[in-house]
Tab-separated table of N, CA and C in Angstrom:
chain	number	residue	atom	x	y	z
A	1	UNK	N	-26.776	-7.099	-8.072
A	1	UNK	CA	-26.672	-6.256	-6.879
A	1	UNK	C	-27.435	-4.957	-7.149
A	2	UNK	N	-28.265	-4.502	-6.417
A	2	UNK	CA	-29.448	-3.354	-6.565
A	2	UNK	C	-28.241	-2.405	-5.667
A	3	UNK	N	-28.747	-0.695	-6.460
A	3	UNK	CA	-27.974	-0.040	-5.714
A	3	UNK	C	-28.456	0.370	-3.728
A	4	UNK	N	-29.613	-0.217	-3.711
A	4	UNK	CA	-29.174	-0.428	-2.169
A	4	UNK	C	-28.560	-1.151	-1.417
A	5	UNK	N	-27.499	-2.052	-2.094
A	5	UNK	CA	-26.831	-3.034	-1.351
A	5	UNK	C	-25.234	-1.961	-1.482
A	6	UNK	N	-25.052	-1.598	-1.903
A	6	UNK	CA	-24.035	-0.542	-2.433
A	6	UNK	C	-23.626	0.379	-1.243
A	7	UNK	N	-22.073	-0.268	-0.764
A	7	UNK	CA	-21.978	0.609	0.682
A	7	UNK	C	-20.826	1.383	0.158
A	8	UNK	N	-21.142	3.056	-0.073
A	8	UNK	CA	-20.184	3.890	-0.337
A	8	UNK	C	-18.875	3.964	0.369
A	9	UNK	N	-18.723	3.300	1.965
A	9	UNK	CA	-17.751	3.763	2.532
A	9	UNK	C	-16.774	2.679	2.104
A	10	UNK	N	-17.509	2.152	1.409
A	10	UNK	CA	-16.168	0.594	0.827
A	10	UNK	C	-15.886	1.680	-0.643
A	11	UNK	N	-13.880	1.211	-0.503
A	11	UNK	CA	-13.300	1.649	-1.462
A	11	UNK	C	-12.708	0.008	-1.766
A	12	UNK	N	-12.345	-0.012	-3.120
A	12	UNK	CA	-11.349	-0.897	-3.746
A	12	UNK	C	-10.150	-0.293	-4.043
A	13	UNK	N	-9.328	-1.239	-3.698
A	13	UNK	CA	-7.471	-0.938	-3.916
A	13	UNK	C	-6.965	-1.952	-4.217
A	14	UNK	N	-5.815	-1.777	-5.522
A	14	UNK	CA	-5.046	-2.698	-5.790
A	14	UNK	C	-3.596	-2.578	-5.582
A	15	UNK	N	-3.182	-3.838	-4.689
A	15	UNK	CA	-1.944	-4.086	-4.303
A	15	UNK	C	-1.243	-4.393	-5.200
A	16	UNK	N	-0.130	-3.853	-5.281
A	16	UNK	CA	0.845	-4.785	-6.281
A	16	UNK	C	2.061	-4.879	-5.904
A	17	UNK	N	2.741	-5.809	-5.979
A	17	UNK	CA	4.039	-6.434	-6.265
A	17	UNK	C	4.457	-7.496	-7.201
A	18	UNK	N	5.420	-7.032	-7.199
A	18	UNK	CA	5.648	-8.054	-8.693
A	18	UNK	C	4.805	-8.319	-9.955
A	19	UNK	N	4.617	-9.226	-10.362
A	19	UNK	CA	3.267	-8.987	-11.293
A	19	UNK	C	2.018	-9.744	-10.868
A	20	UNK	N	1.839	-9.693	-9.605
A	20	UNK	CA	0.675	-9.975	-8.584
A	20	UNK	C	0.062	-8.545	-8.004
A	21	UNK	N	-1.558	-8.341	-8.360
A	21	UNK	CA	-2.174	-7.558	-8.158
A	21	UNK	C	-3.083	-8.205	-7.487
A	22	UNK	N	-3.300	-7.445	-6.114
A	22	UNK	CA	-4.509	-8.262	-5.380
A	22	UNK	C	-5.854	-7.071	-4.926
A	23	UNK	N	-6.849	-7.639	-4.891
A	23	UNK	CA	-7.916	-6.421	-4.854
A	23	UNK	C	-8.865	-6.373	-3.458
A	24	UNK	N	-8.734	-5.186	-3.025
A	24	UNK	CA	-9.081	-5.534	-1.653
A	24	UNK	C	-10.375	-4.593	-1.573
A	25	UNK	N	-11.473	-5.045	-1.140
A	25	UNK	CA	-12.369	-3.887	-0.467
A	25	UNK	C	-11.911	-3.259	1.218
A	26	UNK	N	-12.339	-1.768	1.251
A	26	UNK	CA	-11.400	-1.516	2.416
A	26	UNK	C	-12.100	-0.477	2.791
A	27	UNK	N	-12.340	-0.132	4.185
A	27	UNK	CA	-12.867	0.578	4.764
A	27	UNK	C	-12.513	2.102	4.875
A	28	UNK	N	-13.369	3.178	4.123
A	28	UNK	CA	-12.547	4.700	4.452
A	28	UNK	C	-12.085	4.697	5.489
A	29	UNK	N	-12.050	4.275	6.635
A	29	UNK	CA	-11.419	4.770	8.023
A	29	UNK	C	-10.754	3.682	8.772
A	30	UNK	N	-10.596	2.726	8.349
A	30	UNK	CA	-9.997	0.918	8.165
A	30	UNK	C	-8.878	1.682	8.791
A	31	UNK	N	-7.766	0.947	9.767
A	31	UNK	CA	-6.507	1.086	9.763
A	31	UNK	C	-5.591	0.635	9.301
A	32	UNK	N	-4.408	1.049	8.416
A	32	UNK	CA	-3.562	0.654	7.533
A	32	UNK	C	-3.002	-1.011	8.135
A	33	UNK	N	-3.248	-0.942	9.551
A	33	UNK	CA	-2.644	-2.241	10.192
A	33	UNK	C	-3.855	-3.384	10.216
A	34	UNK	N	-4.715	-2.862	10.040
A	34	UNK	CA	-5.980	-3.904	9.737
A	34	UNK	C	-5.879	-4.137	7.898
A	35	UNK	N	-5.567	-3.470	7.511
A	35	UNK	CA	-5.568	-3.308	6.280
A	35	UNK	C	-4.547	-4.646	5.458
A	36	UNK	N	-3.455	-3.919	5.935
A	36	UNK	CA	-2.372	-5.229	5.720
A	36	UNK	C	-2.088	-6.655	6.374
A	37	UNK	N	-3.182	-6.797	7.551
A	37	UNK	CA	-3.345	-8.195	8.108
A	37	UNK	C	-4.194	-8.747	6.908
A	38	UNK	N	-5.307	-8.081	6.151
A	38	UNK	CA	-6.373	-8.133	5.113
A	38	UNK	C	-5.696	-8.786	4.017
A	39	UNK	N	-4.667	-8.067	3.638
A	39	UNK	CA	-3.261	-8.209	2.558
A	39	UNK	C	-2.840	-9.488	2.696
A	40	UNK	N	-2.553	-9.827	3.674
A	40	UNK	CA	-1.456	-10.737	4.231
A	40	UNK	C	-2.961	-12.452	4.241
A	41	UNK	N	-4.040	-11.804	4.790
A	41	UNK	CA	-4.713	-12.932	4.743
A	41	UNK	C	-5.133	-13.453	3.348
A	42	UNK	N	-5.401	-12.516	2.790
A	42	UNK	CA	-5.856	-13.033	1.047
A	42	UNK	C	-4.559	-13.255	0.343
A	43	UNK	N	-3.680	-13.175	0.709
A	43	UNK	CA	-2.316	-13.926	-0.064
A	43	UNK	C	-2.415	-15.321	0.307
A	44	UNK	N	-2.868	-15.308	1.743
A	44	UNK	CA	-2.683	-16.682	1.982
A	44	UNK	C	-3.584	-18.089	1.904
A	45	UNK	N	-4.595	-17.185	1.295
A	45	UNK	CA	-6.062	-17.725	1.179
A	45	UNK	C	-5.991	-18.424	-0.792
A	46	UNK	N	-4.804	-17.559	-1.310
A	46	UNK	CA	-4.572	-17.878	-2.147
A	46	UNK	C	-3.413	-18.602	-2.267
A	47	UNK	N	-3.149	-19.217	-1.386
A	47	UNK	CA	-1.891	-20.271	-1.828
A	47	UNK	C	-0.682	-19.651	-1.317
A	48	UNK	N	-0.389	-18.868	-1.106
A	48	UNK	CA	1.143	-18.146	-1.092
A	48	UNK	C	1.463	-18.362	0.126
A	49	UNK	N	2.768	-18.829	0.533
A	49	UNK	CA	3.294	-18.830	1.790
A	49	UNK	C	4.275	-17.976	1.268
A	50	UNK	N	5.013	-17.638	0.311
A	50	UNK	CA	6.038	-16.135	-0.023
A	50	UNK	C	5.764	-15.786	-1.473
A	51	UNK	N	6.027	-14.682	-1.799
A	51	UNK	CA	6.293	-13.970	-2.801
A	51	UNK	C	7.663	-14.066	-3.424
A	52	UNK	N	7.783	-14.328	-4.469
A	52	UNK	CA	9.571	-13.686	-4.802
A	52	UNK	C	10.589	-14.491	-4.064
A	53	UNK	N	10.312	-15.516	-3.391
A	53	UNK	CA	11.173	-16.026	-2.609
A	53	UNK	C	11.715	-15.941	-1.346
A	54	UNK	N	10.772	-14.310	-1.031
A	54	UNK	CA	10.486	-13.713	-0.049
A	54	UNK	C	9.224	-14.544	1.238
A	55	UNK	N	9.360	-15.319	2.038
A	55	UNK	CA	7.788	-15.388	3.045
A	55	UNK	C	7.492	-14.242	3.512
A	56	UNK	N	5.796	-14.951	3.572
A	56	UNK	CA	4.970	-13.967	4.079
A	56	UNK	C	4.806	-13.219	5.274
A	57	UNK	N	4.793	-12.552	5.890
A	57	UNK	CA	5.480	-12.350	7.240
A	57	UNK	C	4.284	-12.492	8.239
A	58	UNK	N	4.180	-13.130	9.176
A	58	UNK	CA	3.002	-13.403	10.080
A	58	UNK	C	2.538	-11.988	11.049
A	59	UNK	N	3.378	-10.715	11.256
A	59	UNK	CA	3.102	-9.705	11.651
A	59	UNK	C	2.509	-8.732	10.250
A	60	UNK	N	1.256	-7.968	10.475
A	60	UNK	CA	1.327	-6.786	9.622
A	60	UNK	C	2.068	-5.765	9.732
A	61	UNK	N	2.724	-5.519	10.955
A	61	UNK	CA	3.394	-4.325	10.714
A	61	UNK	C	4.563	-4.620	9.818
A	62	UNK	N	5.070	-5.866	8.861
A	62	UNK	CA	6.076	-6.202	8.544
A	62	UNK	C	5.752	-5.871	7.193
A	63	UNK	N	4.746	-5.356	6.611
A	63	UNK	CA	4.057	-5.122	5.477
A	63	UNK	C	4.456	-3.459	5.307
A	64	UNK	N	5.458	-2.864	4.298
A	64	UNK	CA	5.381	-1.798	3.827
A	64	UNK	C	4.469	-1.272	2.257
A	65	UNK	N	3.962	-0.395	2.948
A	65	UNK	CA	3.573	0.164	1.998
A	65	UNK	C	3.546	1.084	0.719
A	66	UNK	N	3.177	1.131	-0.296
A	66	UNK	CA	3.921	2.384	-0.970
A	66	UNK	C	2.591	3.361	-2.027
A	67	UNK	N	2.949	4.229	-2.212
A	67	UNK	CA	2.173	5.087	-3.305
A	67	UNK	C	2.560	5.683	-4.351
A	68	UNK	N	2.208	5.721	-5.385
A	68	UNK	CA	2.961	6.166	-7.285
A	68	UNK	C	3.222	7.553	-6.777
A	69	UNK	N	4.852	7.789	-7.273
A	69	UNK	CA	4.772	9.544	-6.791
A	69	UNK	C	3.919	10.102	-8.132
A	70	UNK	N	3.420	9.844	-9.178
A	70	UNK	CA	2.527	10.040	-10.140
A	70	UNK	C	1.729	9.286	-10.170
A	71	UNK	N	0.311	9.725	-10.107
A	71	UNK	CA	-0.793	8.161	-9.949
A	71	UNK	C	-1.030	8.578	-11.222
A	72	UNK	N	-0.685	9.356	-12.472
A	72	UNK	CA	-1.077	9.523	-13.811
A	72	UNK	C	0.208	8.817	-14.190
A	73	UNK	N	1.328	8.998	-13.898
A	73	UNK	CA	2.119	7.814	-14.519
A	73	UNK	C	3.272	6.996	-13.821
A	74	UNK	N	2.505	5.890	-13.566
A	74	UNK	CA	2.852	5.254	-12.706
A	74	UNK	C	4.306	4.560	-12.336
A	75	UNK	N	5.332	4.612	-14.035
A	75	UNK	CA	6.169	4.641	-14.708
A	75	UNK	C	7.424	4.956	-13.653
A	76	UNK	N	6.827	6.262	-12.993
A	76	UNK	CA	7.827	7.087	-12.310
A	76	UNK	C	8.709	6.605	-10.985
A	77	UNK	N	7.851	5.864	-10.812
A	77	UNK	CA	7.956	4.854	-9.524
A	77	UNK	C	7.005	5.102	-8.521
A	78	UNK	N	7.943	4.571	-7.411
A	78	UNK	CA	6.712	4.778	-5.949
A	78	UNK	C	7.352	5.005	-4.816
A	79	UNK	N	7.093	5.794	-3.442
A	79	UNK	CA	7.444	6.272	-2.276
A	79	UNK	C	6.906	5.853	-1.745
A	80	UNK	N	6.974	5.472	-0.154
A	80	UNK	CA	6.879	4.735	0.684
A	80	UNK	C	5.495	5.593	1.744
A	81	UNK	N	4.308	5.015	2.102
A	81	UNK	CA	3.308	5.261	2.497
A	81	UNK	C	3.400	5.378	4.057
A	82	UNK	N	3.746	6.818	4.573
A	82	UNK	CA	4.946	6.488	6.023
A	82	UNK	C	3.546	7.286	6.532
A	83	UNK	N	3.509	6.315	7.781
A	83	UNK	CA	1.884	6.532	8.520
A	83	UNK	C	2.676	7.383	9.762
A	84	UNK	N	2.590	8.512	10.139
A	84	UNK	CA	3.237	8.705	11.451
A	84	UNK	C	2.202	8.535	12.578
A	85	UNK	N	2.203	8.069	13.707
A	85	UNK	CA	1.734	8.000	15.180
A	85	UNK	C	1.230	9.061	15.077
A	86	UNK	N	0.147	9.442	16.008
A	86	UNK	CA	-0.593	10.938	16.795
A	86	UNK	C	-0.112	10.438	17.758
A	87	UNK	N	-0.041	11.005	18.708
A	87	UNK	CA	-0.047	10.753	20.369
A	87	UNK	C	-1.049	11.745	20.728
A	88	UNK	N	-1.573	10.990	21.834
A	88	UNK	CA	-2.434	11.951	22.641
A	88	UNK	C	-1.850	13.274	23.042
A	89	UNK	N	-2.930	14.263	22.757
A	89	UNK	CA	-2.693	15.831	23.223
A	89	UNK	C	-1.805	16.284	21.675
A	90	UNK	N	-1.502	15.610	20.732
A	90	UNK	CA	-0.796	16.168	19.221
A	90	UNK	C	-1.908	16.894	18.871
A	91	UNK	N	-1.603	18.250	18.335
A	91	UNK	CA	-2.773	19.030	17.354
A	91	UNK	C	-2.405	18.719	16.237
A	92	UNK	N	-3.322	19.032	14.957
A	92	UNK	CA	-3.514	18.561	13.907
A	92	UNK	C	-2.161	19.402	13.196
A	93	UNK	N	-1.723	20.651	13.751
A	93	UNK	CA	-1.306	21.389	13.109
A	93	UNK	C	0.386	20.958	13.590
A	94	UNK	N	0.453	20.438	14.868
A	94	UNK	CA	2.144	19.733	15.498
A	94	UNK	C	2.324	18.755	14.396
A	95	UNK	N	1.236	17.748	13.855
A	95	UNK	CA	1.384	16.506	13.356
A	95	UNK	C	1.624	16.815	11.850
A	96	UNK	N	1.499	18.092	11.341
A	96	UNK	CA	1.446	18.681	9.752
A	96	UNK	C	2.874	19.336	10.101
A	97	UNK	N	3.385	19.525	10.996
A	97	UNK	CA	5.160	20.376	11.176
A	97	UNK	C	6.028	19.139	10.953
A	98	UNK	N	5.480	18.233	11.875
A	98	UNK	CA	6.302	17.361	11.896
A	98	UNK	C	7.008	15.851	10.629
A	99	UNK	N	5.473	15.796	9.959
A	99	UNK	CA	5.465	14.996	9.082
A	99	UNK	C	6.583	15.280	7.826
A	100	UNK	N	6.937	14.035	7.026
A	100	UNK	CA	7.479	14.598	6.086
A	100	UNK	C	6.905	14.733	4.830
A	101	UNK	N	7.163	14.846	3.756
A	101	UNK	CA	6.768	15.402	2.762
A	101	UNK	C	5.973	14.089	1.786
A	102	UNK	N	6.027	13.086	2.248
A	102	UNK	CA	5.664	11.987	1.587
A	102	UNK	C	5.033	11.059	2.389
A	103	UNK	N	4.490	11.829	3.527
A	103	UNK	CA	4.231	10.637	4.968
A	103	UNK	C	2.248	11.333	4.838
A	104	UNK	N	1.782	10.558	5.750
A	104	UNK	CA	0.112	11.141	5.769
A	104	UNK	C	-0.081	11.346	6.854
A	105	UNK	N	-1.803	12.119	7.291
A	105	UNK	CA	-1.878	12.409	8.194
A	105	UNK	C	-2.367	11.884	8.840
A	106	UNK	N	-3.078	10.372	9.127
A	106	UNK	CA	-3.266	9.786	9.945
A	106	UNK	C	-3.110	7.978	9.241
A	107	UNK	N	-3.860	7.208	10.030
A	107	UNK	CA	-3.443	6.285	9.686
A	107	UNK	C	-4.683	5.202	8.988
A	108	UNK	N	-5.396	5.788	8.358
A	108	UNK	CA	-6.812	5.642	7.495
A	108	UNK	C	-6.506	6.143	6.217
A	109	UNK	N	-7.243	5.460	5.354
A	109	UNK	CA	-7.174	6.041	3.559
A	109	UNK	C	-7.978	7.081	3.186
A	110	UNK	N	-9.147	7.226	4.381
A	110	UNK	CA	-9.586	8.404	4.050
A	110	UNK	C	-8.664	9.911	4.800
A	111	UNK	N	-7.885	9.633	5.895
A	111	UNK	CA	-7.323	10.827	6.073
A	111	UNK	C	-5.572	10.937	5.403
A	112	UNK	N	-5.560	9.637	4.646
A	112	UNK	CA	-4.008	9.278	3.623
A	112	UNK	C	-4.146	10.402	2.564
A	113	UNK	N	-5.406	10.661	2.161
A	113	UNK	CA	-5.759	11.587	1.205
A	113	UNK	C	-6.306	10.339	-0.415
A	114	UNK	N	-5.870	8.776	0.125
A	114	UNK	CA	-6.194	8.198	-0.891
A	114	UNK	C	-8.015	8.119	-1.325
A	115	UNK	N	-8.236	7.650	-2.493
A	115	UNK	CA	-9.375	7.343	-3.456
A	115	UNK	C	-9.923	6.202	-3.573
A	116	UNK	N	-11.030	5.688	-3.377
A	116	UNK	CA	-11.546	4.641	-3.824
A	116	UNK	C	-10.610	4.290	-5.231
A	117	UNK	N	-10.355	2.905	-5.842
A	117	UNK	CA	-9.489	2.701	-6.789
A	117	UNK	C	-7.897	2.951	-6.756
A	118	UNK	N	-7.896	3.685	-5.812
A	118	UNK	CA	-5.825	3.684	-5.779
A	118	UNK	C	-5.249	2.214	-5.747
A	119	UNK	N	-4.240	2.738	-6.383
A	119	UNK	CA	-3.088	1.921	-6.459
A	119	UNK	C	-1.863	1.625	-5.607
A	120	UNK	N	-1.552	0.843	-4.551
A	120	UNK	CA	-0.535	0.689	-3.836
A	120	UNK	C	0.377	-0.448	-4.026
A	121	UNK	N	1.260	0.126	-4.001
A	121	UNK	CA	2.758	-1.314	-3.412
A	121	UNK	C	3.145	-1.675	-2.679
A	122	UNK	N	3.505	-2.979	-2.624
A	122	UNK	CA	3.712	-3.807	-1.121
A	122	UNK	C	5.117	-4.388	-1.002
A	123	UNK	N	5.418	-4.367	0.066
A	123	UNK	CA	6.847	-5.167	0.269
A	123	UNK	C	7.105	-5.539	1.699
A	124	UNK	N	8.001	-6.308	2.140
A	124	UNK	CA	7.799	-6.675	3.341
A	124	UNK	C	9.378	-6.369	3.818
A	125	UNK	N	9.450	-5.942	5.431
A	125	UNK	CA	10.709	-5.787	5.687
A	125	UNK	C	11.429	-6.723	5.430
A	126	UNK	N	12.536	-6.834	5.235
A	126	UNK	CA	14.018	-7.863	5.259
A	126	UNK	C	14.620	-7.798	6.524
A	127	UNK	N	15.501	-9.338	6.905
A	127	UNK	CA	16.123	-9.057	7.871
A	127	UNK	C	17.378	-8.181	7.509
A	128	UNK	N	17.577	-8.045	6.518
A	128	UNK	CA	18.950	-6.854	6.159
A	128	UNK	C	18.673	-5.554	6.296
A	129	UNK	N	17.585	-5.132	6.354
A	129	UNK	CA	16.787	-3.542	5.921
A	129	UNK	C	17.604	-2.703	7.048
A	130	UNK	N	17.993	-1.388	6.392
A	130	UNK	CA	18.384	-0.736	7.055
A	130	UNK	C	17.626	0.238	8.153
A	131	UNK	N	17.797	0.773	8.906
A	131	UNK	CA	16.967	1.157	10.345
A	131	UNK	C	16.982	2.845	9.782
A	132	UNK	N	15.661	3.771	10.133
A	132	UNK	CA	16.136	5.034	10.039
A	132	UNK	C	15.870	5.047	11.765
A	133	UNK	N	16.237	6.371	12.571
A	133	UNK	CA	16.693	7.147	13.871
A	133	UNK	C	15.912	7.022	14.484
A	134	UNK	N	14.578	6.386	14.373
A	134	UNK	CA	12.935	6.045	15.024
A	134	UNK	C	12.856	4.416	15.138
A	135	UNK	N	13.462	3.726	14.520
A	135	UNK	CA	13.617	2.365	14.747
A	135	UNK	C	12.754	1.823	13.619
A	136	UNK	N	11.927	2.841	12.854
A	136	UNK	CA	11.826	2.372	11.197
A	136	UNK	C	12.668	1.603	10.213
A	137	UNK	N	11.722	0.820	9.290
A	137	UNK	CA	12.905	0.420	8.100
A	137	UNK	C	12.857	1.878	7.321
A	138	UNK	N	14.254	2.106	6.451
A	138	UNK	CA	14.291	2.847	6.003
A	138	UNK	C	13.596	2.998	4.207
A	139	UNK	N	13.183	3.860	3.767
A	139	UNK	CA	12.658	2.932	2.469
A	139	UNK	C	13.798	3.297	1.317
A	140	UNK	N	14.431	2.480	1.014
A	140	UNK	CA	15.001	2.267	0.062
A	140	UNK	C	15.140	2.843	-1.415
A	141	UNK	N	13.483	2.671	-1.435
A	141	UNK	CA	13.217	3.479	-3.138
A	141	UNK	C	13.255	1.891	-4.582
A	142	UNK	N	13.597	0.670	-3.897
A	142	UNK	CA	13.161	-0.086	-4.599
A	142	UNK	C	12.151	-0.885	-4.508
A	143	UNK	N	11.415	-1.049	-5.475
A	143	UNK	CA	9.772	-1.424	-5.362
A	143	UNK	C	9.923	-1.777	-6.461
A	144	UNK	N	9.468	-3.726	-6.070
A	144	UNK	CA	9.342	-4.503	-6.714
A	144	UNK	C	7.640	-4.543	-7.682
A	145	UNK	N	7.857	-3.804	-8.600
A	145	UNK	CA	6.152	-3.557	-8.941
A	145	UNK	C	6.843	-3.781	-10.552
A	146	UNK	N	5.929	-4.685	-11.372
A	146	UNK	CA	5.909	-4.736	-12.692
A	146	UNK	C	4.729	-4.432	-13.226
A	147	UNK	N	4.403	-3.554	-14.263
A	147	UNK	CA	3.437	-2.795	-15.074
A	147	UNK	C	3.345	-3.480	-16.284
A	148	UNK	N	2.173	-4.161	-16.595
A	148	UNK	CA	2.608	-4.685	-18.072
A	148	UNK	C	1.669	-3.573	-18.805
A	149	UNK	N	2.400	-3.797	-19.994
A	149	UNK	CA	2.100	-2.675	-21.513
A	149	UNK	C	1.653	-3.193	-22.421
A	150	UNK	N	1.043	-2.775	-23.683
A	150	UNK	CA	1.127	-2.828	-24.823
A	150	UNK	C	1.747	-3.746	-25.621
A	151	UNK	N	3.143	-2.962	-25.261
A	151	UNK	CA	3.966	-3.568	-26.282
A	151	UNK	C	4.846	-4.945	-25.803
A	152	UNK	N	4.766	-5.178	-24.403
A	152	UNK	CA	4.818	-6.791	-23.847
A	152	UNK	C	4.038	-8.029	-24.462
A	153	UNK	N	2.824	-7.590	-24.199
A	153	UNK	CA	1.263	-8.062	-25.067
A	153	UNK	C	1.733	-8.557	-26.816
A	154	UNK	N	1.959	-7.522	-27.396
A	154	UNK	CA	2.214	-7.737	-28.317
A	154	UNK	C	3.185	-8.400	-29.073
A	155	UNK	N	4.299	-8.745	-28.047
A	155	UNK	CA	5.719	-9.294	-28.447
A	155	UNK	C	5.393	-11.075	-27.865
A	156	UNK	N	4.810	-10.815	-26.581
A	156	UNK	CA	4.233	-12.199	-26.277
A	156	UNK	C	3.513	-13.208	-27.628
A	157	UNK	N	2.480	-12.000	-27.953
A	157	UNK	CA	1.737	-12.775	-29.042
A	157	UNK	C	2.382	-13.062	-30.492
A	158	UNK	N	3.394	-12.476	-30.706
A	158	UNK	CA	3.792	-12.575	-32.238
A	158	UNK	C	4.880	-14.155	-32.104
């Protein structure tokens, strides 16, 4: 590949759940809901009708998302990637009052604040999931994401 075939506005991201990492090329300005139909199609392109015992869910919006509250250590866990709506006539500055502290400002990776190479987690609603006051699932805080190490590697091999 010559670097004129080389389209900067493509970022790579890896999904993870469980100890399935999937790698997606993705558009800076892609919508998170195009994004996770993307998700949902290359799972299935690979064989998977569920994860974990979990199926795959035929809607994307059924696809939650998440981000490392440390992308230096990833260890720490992960928070939930909460896209809020604009509505027409919202200023940039209503939609920054309103948001919460772990939510983004629009619904693209380039205005998420994410990087070519980030790291995200995936999970899909449950029919048990609890509701927050907007008719959201609520996020829980468990995220099924396994990290292998070193010292896994090494215990495997001996």
């Amino acid at each position: 590949m010559s670097t004129n075939d080389i389209d900067p506005s493509l970022w790579t991201f890896r999904f993870k759940q469980h100890k399935i990492t999937v790698l997606l090329f993705v558009e800076q300005t892609q919508t998170f809901t195009s994004i996770k139909s993307d998700l949902l199609e290359a799972l299935r392109k690979c064989g998977h009708s569920e994860l974990n015992g979990q199926p795959l869910p035929t809607d994307p919006e059924d696809v939650i998302l998440g981000v490392p509250v440390d992308r230096n250590d990833i260890a720490k866990g992960w928070v939930g990637l909460d896209i809020p709506v604009m509505e027409n006539g919202d200023s940039l500055e209503d939609t920054k009052k309103r948001r919460k502290k772990d939510s983004v400002l629009s619904g693209s990776p380039l205005g998420a604040g994410l990087k070519d190479g980030a790291m995200l987690a995936f999970k899909f609603k449950g029919e048990d999931a609890e509701m927050d006051g907007d008719g959201s699932e609520a996020d829980d805080g468990n995220w099924d994401v396994i990290i292998p190490s070193y010292e896994e590697e090494s215990l495997s091999q001996a």
